[in-house]
XYZ file of C-alpha atoms in Angstrom:
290
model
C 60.066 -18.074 -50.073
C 57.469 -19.384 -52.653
C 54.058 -18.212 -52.780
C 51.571 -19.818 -51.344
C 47.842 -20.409 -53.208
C 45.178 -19.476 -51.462
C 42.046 -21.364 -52.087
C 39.118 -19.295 -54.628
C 35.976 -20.626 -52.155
C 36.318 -21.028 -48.694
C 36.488 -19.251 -45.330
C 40.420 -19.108 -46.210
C 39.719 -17.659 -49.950
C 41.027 -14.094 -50.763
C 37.636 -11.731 -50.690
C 36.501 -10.305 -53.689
C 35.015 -6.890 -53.590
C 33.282 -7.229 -57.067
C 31.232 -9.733 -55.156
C 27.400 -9.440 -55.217
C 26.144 -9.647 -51.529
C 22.888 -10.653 -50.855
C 20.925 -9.761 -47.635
C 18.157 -13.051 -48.224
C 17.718 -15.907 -50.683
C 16.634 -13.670 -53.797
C 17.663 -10.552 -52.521
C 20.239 -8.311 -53.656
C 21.914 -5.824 -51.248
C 21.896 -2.249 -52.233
C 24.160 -0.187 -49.396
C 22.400 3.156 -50.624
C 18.673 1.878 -49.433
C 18.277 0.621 -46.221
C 16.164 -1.901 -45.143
C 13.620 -2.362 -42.464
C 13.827 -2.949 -38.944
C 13.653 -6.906 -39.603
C 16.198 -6.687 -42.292
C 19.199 -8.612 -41.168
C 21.317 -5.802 -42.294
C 19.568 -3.589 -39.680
C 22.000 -1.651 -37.475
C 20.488 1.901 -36.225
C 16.786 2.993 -36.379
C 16.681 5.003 -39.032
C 12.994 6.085 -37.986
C 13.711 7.569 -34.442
C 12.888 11.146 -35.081
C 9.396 10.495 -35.749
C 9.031 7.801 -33.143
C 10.250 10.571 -30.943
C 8.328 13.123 -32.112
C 4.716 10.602 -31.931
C 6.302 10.265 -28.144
C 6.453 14.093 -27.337
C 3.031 14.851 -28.678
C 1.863 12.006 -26.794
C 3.341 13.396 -23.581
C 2.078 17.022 -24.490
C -1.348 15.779 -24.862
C -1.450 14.215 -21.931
C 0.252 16.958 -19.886
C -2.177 19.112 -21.406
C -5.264 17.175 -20.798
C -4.468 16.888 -16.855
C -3.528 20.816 -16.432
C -7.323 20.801 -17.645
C -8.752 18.543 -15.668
C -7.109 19.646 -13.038
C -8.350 23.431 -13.667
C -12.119 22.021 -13.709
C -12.640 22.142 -17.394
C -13.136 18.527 -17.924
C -15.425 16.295 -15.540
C -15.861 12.953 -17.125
C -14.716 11.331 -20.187
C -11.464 10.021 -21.338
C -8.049 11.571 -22.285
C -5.028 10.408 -24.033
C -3.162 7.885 -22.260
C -5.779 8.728 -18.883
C -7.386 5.722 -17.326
C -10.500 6.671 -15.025
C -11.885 4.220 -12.160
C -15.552 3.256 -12.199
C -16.943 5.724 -10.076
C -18.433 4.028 -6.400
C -21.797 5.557 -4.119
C -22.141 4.032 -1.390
C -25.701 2.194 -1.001
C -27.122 3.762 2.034
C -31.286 4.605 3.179
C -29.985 7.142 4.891
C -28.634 9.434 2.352
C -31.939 10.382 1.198
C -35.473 10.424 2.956
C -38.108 8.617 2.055
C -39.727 9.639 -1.156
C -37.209 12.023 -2.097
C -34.629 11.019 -5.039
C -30.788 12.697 -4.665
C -30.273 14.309 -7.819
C -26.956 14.415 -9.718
C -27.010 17.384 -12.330
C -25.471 16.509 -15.831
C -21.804 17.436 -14.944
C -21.754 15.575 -11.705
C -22.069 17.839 -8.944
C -24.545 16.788 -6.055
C -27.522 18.669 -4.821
C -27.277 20.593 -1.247
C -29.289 18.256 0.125
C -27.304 14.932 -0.648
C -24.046 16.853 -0.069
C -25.159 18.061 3.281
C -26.337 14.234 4.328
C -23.297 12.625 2.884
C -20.999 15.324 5.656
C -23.369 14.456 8.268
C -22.755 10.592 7.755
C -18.893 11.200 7.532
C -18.741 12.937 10.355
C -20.572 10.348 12.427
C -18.388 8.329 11.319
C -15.730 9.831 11.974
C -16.848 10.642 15.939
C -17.525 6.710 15.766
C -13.934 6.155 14.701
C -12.136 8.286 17.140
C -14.401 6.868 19.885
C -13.136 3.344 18.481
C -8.853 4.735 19.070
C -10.362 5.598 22.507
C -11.343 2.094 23.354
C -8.789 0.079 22.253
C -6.347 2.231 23.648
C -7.899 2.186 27.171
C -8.271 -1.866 27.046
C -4.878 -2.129 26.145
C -3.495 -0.053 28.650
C -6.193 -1.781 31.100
C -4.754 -5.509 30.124
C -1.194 -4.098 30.466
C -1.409 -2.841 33.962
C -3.094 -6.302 34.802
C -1.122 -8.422 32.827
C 2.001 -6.603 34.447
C 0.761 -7.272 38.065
C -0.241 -10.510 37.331
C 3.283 -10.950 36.286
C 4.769 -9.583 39.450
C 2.553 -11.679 41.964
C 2.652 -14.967 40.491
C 6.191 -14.697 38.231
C 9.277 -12.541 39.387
C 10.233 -9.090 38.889
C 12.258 -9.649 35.573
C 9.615 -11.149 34.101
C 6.821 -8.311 35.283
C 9.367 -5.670 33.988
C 9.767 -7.449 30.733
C 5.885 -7.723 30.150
C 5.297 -4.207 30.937
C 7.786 -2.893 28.744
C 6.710 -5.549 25.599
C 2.730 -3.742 26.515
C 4.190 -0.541 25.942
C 5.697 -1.536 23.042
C 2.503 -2.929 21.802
C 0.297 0.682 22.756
C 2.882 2.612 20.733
C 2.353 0.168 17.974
C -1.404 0.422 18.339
C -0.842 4.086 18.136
C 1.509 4.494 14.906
C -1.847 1.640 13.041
C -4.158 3.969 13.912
C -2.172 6.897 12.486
C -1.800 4.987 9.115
C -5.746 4.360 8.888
C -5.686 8.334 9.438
C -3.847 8.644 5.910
C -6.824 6.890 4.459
C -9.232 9.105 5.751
C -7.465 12.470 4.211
C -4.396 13.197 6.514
C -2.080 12.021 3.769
C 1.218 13.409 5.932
C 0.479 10.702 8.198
C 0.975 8.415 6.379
C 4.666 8.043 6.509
C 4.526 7.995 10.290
C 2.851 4.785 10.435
C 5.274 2.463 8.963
C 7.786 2.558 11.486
C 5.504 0.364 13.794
C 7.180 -2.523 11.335
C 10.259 -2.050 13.220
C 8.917 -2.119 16.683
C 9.279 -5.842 16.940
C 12.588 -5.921 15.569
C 13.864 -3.056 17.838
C 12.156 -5.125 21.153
C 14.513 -8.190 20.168
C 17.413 -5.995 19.727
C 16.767 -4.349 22.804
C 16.623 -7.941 24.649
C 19.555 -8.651 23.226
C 21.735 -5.507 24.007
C 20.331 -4.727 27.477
C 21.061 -8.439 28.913
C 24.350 -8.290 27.148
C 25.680 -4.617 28.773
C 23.651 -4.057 31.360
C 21.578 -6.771 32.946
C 24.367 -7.338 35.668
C 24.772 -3.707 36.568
C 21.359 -2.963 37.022
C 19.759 -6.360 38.104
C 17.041 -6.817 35.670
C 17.175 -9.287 33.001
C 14.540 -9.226 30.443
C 12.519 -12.405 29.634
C 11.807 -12.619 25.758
C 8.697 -14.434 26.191
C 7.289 -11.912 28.602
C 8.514 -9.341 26.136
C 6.743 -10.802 23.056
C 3.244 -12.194 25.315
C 3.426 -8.185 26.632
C 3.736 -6.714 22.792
C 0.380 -8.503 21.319
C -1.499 -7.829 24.397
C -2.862 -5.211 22.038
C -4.706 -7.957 20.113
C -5.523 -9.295 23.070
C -7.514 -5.808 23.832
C -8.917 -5.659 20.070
C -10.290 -9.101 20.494
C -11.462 -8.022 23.902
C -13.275 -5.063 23.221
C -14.997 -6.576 19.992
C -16.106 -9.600 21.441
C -17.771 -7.577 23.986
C -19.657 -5.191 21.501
C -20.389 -8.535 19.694
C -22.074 -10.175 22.934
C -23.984 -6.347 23.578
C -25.256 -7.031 20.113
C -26.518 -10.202 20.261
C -28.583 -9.553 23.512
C -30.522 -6.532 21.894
C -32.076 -6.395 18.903
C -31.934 -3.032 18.635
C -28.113 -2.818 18.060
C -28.058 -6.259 16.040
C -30.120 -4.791 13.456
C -28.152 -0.898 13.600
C -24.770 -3.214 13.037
C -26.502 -5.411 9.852
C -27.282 -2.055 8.647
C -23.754 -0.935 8.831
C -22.517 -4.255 7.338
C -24.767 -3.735 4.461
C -23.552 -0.479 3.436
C -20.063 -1.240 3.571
C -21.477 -3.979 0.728
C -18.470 -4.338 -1.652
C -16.031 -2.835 -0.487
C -15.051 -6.259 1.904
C -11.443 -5.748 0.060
C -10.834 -2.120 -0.635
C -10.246 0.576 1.728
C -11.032 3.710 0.312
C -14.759 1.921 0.581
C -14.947 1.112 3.873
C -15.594 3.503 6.799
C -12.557 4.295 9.152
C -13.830 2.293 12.066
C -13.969 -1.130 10.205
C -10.678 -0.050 8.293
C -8.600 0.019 12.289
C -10.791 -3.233 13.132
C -9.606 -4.697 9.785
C -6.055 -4.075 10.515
C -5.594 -4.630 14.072
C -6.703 -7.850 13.383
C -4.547 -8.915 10.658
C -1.421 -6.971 11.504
């Protein structure tokens, strides 16, 4: 068979490994130096151990730095990689008396005095909160007891049973909110306890759902979803309730209007953010919206 000749230029050319190669216009390629990381001849980063090594000492500073902080040997300031929050006192007249200025000593520590009135105002407002779980718990087992005889008088049976069991359903949901504003006030292991109230509704419509299906002929009850769902948010009904009436008790004395402006006033910016708002308005908040 005769040779065939392959072209000298050309994708189809026989390579020639004399050849200079070049990396960029004006550029020769030497194999024994590489280039940088923009080099188009970069393949591995040749500069990983220090990288890694600025990355460890990084993560050792920082380690280090907290263990401190943590042991009480820094108070203020700014570590490696550490991001600190604008610290927030709350505006009140009643933290100090008149005439008297609560000192702050240079590391940050408060005086006896403002320590002692700043636990005397959490407490009361902590009494004030649990006095608030009290009330809304009592108006919305008050509505569901009405609400469920209401039911039974002017409705039918089914429809009483399935409004009782949707104002249970809303009390126990009532319950598990207030146990996630408890997290925010300090009980952090109760946290986790309060997010199953997201599944109450869910469960309610399941439990329509199975209990007509299996057992609704056996037993002669068949649930009414509307009843079940009107029965459920007669807890908002008892939030709204019980704050409209402190609302109208406000209004018609002075006395209490200008206590509640007071409050309102040293709650000032912390409208949006929890952690400065007292418990009571946090439940109110929340209850409302959820």
């Amino acid at each position: 068979m005769q040779d065939r000749a392959f072209p000298k230029t050309g994708l189809f050319s026989i390579a020639d490994p004399n050849a200079e190669v070049y990396s960029k216009a004006g550029e020769a390629f030497d194999p024994q130096k590489k280039g940088g990381r923009w080099k188009p001849e970069f393949i591995w980063n040749t500069n990983w151990q220090e990288q890694l090594k600025r990355q460890e000492d990084l993560e050792r500073q920082q380690a280090e730095y907290r263990k401190k902080q943590r042991a009480g040997g820094i108070t203020g300031g700014t570590g490696p990689g550490v991001q600190h929050d604008s610290l927030r006192f709350k505006r009140s007249s009643r933290l100090a008396a008149p005439g008297t200025v609560a000192s702050i000593n240079a590391v940050g520590a408060m005086s006896p005095e403002e320590a002692a009135q700043r636990a005397a105002v959490a407490a009361a407002e902590k009494a004030r909160y649990e006095k608030l779980k009290v009330e809304f718990q009592a108006w919305c087992i008050g509505l569901g007891l009405l609400g469920t005889v209401s039911c039974y008088f002017l409705y039918t049976r089914d429809v009483a049973i399935s409004y009782a069991l949707g104002a249970v359903s809303g009390l126990t949901y009532l319950r598990l909110l207030s146990r996630t504003v408890d997290s925010v006030g300090g009980a952090a292991g109760n946290a986790a306890v309060g997010q199953p109230r997201l599944l109450i509704p869910v469960v309610l419509v399941l439990l329509y759902n199975r209990w007509n299906l299996l057992y609704a002929d056996e037993y002669g009850v068949t649930l009414q979803l509307y009843a079940l769902l009107v029965g459920f948010f007669t807890y908002k009904l008892a939030v709204l309730g019980r704050q409209g009436l402190e609302l109208l008790s406000e209004l018609s004395e002075p006395e209490k209007r200008a206590a509640a402006s007071e409050s309102a006033a040293e709650a000032g910016d912390g409208q949006g953010d929890d952690s400065a708002m007292s418990l009571d308005r946090i439940f109110i908040r929340k209850a409302l919206s959820e």
